[in-house]
mmCIF file with all atom_site columns, C-alpha atoms in Angstrom:
data_model
loop_
_atom_site.group_PDB
_atom_site.id
_atom_site.type_symbol
_atom_site.label_atom_id
_atom_site.label_alt_id
_atom_site.label_comp_id
_atom_site.label_asym_id
_atom_site.label_entity_id
_atom_site.label_seq_id
_atom_site.pdbx_PDB_ins_code
_atom_site.Cartn_x
_atom_site.Cartn_y
_atom_site.Cartn_z
_atom_site.occupancy
_atom_site.B_iso_or_equiv
_atom_site.pdbx_formal_charge
_atom_site.auth_seq_id
_atom_site.auth_comp_id
_atom_site.auth_asym_id
_atom_site.auth_atom_id
_atom_site.pdbx_PDB_model_num
ATOM 1   C CA . MET A 1 1   ? 0.220   -0.047  -0.042  1.00 0.00 ? 76  MET A CA 1
ATOM 2   C CA . ARG A 1 2   ? 1.382   3.390   -0.903  1.00 0.00 ? 77  ARG A CA 1
ATOM 3   C CA . ALA A 1 3   ? 2.258   5.975   1.551   1.00 0.00 ? 78  ALA A CA 1
ATOM 4   C CA . GLY A 1 4   ? -1.096  8.021   2.256   1.00 0.00 ? 79  GLY A CA 1
ATOM 5   C CA . SER A 1 5   ? -3.478  5.537   0.414   1.00 0.00 ? 80  SER A CA 1
ATOM 6   C CA . PHE A 1 6   ? -5.304  4.616   3.559   1.00 0.00 ? 81  PHE A CA 1
ATOM 7   C CA . ALA A 1 7   ? -5.920  8.047   3.982   1.00 0.00 ? 82  ALA A CA 1
ATOM 8   C CA . GLN A 1 8   ? -7.255  8.295   0.461   1.00 0.00 ? 83  GLN A CA 1
ATOM 9   C CA . LEU A 1 9   ? -9.442  5.299   1.256   1.00 0.00 ? 84  LEU A CA 1
ATOM 10  C CA . ASN A 1 10  ? -11.126 6.975   4.305   1.00 0.00 ? 85  ASN A CA 1
ATOM 11  C CA . GLN A 1 11  ? -11.334 10.300  2.218   1.00 0.00 ? 86  GLN A CA 1
ATOM 12  C CA . ASP A 1 12  ? -13.448 7.899   -0.946  1.00 0.00 ? 87  ASP A CA 1
ATOM 13  C CA . LYS A 1 13  ? -15.477 6.139   1.846   1.00 0.00 ? 88  LYS A CA 1
ATOM 14  C CA . GLU A 1 14  ? -16.655 9.977   3.139   1.00 0.00 ? 89  GLU A CA 1
ATOM 15  C CA . ASN A 1 15  ? -17.861 10.567  -0.389  1.00 0.00 ? 90  ASN A CA 1
ATOM 16  C CA . THR A 1 16  ? -19.559 7.626   -1.573  1.00 0.00 ? 91  THR A CA 1
ATOM 17  C CA . THR A 1 17  ? -22.963 5.932   -0.230  1.00 0.00 ? 92  THR A CA 1
ATOM 18  C CA . GLN A 1 18  ? -23.445 2.372   -0.229  1.00 0.00 ? 93  GLN A CA 1
ATOM 19  C CA . VAL A 1 19  ? -26.809 1.048   -1.431  1.00 0.00 ? 94  VAL A CA 1
ATOM 20  C CA . THR A 1 20  ? -28.334 -2.541  -0.620  1.00 0.00 ? 95  THR A CA 1
ATOM 21  C CA . PHE A 1 21  ? -31.410 -3.156  -2.412  1.00 0.00 ? 96  PHE A CA 1
ATOM 22  C CA . HIS A 1 22  ? -33.437 -6.522  -1.513  1.00 0.00 ? 97  HIS A CA 1
ATOM 23  C CA . TYR A 1 23  ? -35.766 -8.053  -4.211  1.00 0.00 ? 98  TYR A CA 1
ATOM 24  C CA . VAL A 1 24  ? -38.759 -9.749  -3.925  1.00 0.00 ? 99  VAL A CA 1
ATOM 25  C CA . GLU A 1 25  ? -37.036 -12.764 -5.159  1.00 0.00 ? 100 GLU A CA 1
ATOM 26  C CA . GLY A 1 26  ? -35.048 -13.002 -2.156  1.00 0.00 ? 101 GLY A CA 1
ATOM 27  C CA . HIS A 1 27  ? -31.505 -12.198 -3.722  1.00 0.00 ? 102 HIS A CA 1
ATOM 28  C CA . THR A 1 28  ? -29.689 -8.795  -2.913  1.00 0.00 ? 103 THR A CA 1
ATOM 29  C CA . GLU A 1 29  ? -27.121 -6.444  -4.790  1.00 0.00 ? 104 GLU A CA 1
ATOM 30  C CA . THR A 1 30  ? -25.232 -3.544  -3.484  1.00 0.00 ? 105 THR A CA 1
ATOM 31  C CA . PHE A 1 31  ? -23.580 -0.441  -5.014  1.00 0.00 ? 106 PHE A CA 1
ATOM 32  C CA . THR A 1 32  ? -21.371 2.122   -3.991  1.00 0.00 ? 107 THR A CA 1
ATOM 33  C CA . ILE A 1 33  ? -22.546 5.349   -5.547  1.00 0.00 ? 108 ILE A CA 1
ATOM 34  C CA . PRO A 1 34  ? -20.383 8.466   -5.653  1.00 0.00 ? 109 PRO A CA 1
ATOM 35  C CA . MET A 1 35  ? -21.938 10.548  -3.556  1.00 0.00 ? 110 MET A CA 1
ATOM 36  C CA . PRO A 1 36  ? -22.020 11.597  0.018   1.00 0.00 ? 111 PRO A CA 1
ATOM 37  C CA . ALA A 1 37  ? -24.518 10.430  2.501   1.00 0.00 ? 112 ALA A CA 1
ATOM 38  C CA . GLN A 1 38  ? -25.869 13.515  3.027   1.00 0.00 ? 113 GLN A CA 1
ATOM 39  C CA . GLU A 1 39  ? -25.774 14.278  -0.925  1.00 0.00 ? 114 GLU A CA 1
ATOM 40  C CA . PHE A 1 40  ? -27.823 11.091  -1.127  1.00 0.00 ? 115 PHE A CA 1
ATOM 41  C CA . GLN A 1 41  ? -30.541 11.639  1.507   1.00 0.00 ? 116 GLN A CA 1
ATOM 42  C CA . GLU A 1 42  ? -31.735 14.766  -0.377  1.00 0.00 ? 117 GLU A CA 1
ATOM 43  C CA . GLU A 1 43  ? -32.547 12.213  -3.347  1.00 0.00 ? 118 GLU A CA 1
ATOM 44  C CA . VAL A 1 44  ? -33.601 9.092   -1.397  1.00 0.00 ? 119 VAL A CA 1
ATOM 45  C CA . LEU A 1 45  ? -37.431 9.724   -1.236  1.00 0.00 ? 120 LEU A CA 1
ATOM 46  C CA . HIS A 1 46  ? -37.805 11.210  -4.701  1.00 0.00 ? 121 HIS A CA 1
ATOM 47  C CA . LEU A 1 47  ? -35.538 8.327   -6.280  1.00 0.00 ? 122 LEU A CA 1
ATOM 48  C CA . LEU A 1 48  ? -37.226 5.488   -4.771  1.00 0.00 ? 123 LEU A CA 1
ATOM 49  C CA . SER A 1 49  ? -40.805 7.258   -5.959  1.00 0.00 ? 124 SER A CA 1
ATOM 50  C CA . GLN A 1 50  ? -39.396 6.450   -9.522  1.00 0.00 ? 125 GLN A CA 1
ATOM 51  C CA . PRO A 1 51  ? -40.373 3.293   -11.196 1.00 0.00 ? 126 PRO A CA 1
ATOM 52  C CA . TRP A 1 52  ? -36.651 2.450   -12.363 1.00 0.00 ? 127 TRP A CA 1
ATOM 53  C CA . LEU A 1 53  ? -33.541 3.110   -11.424 1.00 0.00 ? 128 LEU A CA 1
ATOM 54  C CA . THR A 1 54  ? -30.337 3.129   -13.496 1.00 0.00 ? 129 THR A CA 1
ATOM 55  C CA . PHE A 1 55  ? -26.592 2.801   -12.309 1.00 0.00 ? 130 PHE A CA 1
ATOM 56  C CA . HIS A 1 56  ? -23.699 2.933   -14.528 1.00 0.00 ? 131 HIS A CA 1
ATOM 57  C CA . LEU A 1 57  ? -20.910 0.632   -14.017 1.00 0.00 ? 132 LEU A CA 1
ATOM 58  C CA . VAL A 1 58  ? -17.369 0.445   -15.317 1.00 0.00 ? 133 VAL A CA 1
ATOM 59  C CA . ASP A 1 59  ? -18.748 -2.845  -18.107 1.00 0.00 ? 134 ASP A CA 1
ATOM 60  C CA . GLN A 1 60  ? -22.483 -2.399  -17.918 1.00 0.00 ? 135 GLN A CA 1
ATOM 61  C CA . THR A 1 61  ? -25.627 -0.116  -17.144 1.00 0.00 ? 136 THR A CA 1
ATOM 62  C CA . VAL A 1 62  ? -28.139 -2.174  -14.388 1.00 0.00 ? 137 VAL A CA 1
ATOM 63  C CA . PHE A 1 63  ? -31.532 -1.324  -14.473 1.00 0.00 ? 138 PHE A CA 1
ATOM 64  C CA . ILE A 1 64  ? -33.450 -1.440  -11.384 1.00 0.00 ? 139 ILE A CA 1
ATOM 65  C CA . CYS A 1 65  ? -37.318 -1.829  -10.489 1.00 0.00 ? 140 CYS A CA 1
ATOM 66  C CA . THR A 1 66  ? -38.425 -0.394  -7.492  1.00 0.00 ? 141 THR A CA 1
ATOM 67  C CA . ALA A 1 67  ? -41.559 -2.113  -7.665  1.00 0.00 ? 142 ALA A CA 1
ATOM 68  C CA . ARG A 1 68  ? -39.592 -5.278  -6.989  1.00 0.00 ? 143 ARG A CA 1
ATOM 69  C CA . LEU A 1 69  ? -37.862 -4.058  -3.828  1.00 0.00 ? 144 LEU A CA 1
ATOM 70  C CA . VAL A 1 70  ? -38.895 -5.203  -0.092  1.00 0.00 ? 145 VAL A CA 1
ATOM 71  C CA . LYS A 1 71  ? -36.141 -3.705  1.701   1.00 0.00 ? 146 LYS A CA 1
ATOM 72  C CA . VAL A 1 72  ? -33.463 -0.811  0.784   1.00 0.00 ? 147 VAL A CA 1
ATOM 73  C CA . GLU A 1 73  ? -30.158 -0.072  3.265   1.00 0.00 ? 148 GLU A CA 1
ATOM 74  C CA . VAL A 1 74  ? -27.840 2.658   2.841   1.00 0.00 ? 149 VAL A CA 1
ATOM 75  C CA . LYS A 1 75  ? -24.765 3.130   4.565   1.00 0.00 ? 150 LYS A CA 1
ATOM 76  C CA . PRO A 1 76  ? -23.853 5.254   6.282   1.00 0.00 ? 151 PRO A CA 1
ATOM 77  C CA . SER A 1 77  ? -26.948 6.120   8.032   1.00 0.00 ? 152 SER A CA 1
ATOM 78  C CA . ILE A 1 78  ? -28.941 9.224   7.012   1.00 0.00 ? 153 ILE A CA 1
ATOM 79  C CA . PRO A 1 79  ? -30.324 9.988   10.676  1.00 0.00 ? 154 PRO A CA 1
ATOM 80  C CA . GLU A 1 80  ? -31.392 13.604  9.047   1.00 0.00 ? 155 GLU A CA 1
ATOM 81  C CA . LEU A 1 81  ? -34.519 11.836  7.208   1.00 0.00 ? 156 LEU A CA 1
ATOM 82  C CA . GLN A 1 82  ? -37.255 12.766  9.546   1.00 0.00 ? 157 GLN A CA 1
ATOM 83  C CA . GLY A 1 83  ? -41.369 12.980  9.235   1.00 0.00 ? 158 GLY A CA 1
ATOM 84  C CA . GLN A 1 84  ? -44.492 10.442  9.337   1.00 0.00 ? 159 GLN A CA 1
ATOM 85  C CA . GLY A 1 85  ? -43.487 7.062   8.907   1.00 0.00 ? 160 GLY A CA 1
ATOM 86  C CA . ILE A 1 86  ? -39.513 7.617   10.065  1.00 0.00 ? 161 ILE A CA 1
ATOM 87  C CA . PHE A 1 87  ? -38.616 6.144   13.481  1.00 0.00 ? 162 PHE A CA 1
ATOM 88  C CA . PRO A 1 88  ? -35.079 7.442   14.630  1.00 0.00 ? 163 PRO A CA 1
ATOM 89  C CA . ASN A 1 89  ? -32.833 5.871   17.314  1.00 0.00 ? 164 ASN A CA 1
ATOM 90  C CA . SER A 1 90  ? -33.988 2.347   16.433  1.00 0.00 ? 165 SER A CA 1
ATOM 91  C CA . LEU A 1 91  ? -32.136 -0.826  17.073  1.00 0.00 ? 166 LEU A CA 1
ATOM 92  C CA . ARG A 1 92  ? -31.883 -4.159  14.934  1.00 0.00 ? 167 ARG A CA 1
ATOM 93  C CA . VAL A 1 93  ? -32.570 -7.024  17.409  1.00 0.00 ? 168 VAL A CA 1
ATOM 94  C CA . SER A 1 94  ? -31.074 -10.318 16.089  1.00 0.00 ? 169 SER A CA 1
ATOM 95  C CA . THR A 1 95  ? -32.234 -13.845 16.168  1.00 0.00 ? 170 THR A CA 1
ATOM 96  C CA . MET A 1 96  ? -30.032 -14.561 18.981  1.00 0.00 ? 171 MET A CA 1
ATOM 97  C CA . GLN A 1 97  ? -31.027 -11.774 20.923  1.00 0.00 ? 172 GLN A CA 1
ATOM 98  C CA . ARG A 1 98  ? -34.762 -12.455 20.195  1.00 0.00 ? 173 ARG A CA 1
ATOM 99  C CA . ALA A 1 99  ? -34.427 -16.263 21.319  1.00 0.00 ? 174 ALA A CA 1
ATOM 100 C CA . ALA A 1 100 ? -32.231 -15.532 24.349  1.00 0.00 ? 175 ALA A CA 1
ATOM 101 C CA . ALA A 1 101 ? -34.999 -13.150 25.856  1.00 0.00 ? 176 ALA A CA 1
ATOM 102 C CA . GLY A 1 102 ? -37.605 -16.094 25.962  1.00 0.00 ? 177 GLY A CA 1
ATOM 103 C CA . ARG A 1 103 ? -35.411 -18.655 27.387  1.00 0.00 ? 178 ARG A CA 1
ATOM 104 C CA . LEU A 1 104 ? -32.819 -16.762 30.280  1.00 0.00 ? 179 LEU A CA 1
ATOM 105 C CA . PRO A 1 105 ? -34.440 -16.244 33.343  1.00 0.00 ? 180 PRO A CA 1
ATOM 106 C CA . MET A 1 106 ? -34.700 -12.597 34.083  1.00 0.00 ? 181 MET A CA 1
ATOM 107 C CA . SER A 1 107 ? -33.995 -11.716 38.002  1.00 0.00 ? 182 SER A CA 1
ATOM 108 C CA . THR A 1 108 ? -35.917 -8.532  39.230  1.00 0.00 ? 183 THR A CA 1
#
């Protein structure tokens, strides 16, 4: 690794947004978009209301039908999104956590 390349990697990470699409059929695809999360946040609701999204990759162009999506994950998070149907400070509970809560005796 060249000197300073780690700093460049961190800077590139700050200027990109990772989006994972989960399809009705059960498979997923992840894309890195050359756009800071704050900028992506301003467009995300408008983008998801479009019938098709287009991603130009180095070797191909990918079209995604938004009607076939069941979930979209964005990294880094965009907590600035606010309004009806948006739940701030949420936590994901894993299967192991759910199972453990029902099996471990709770002391009072």
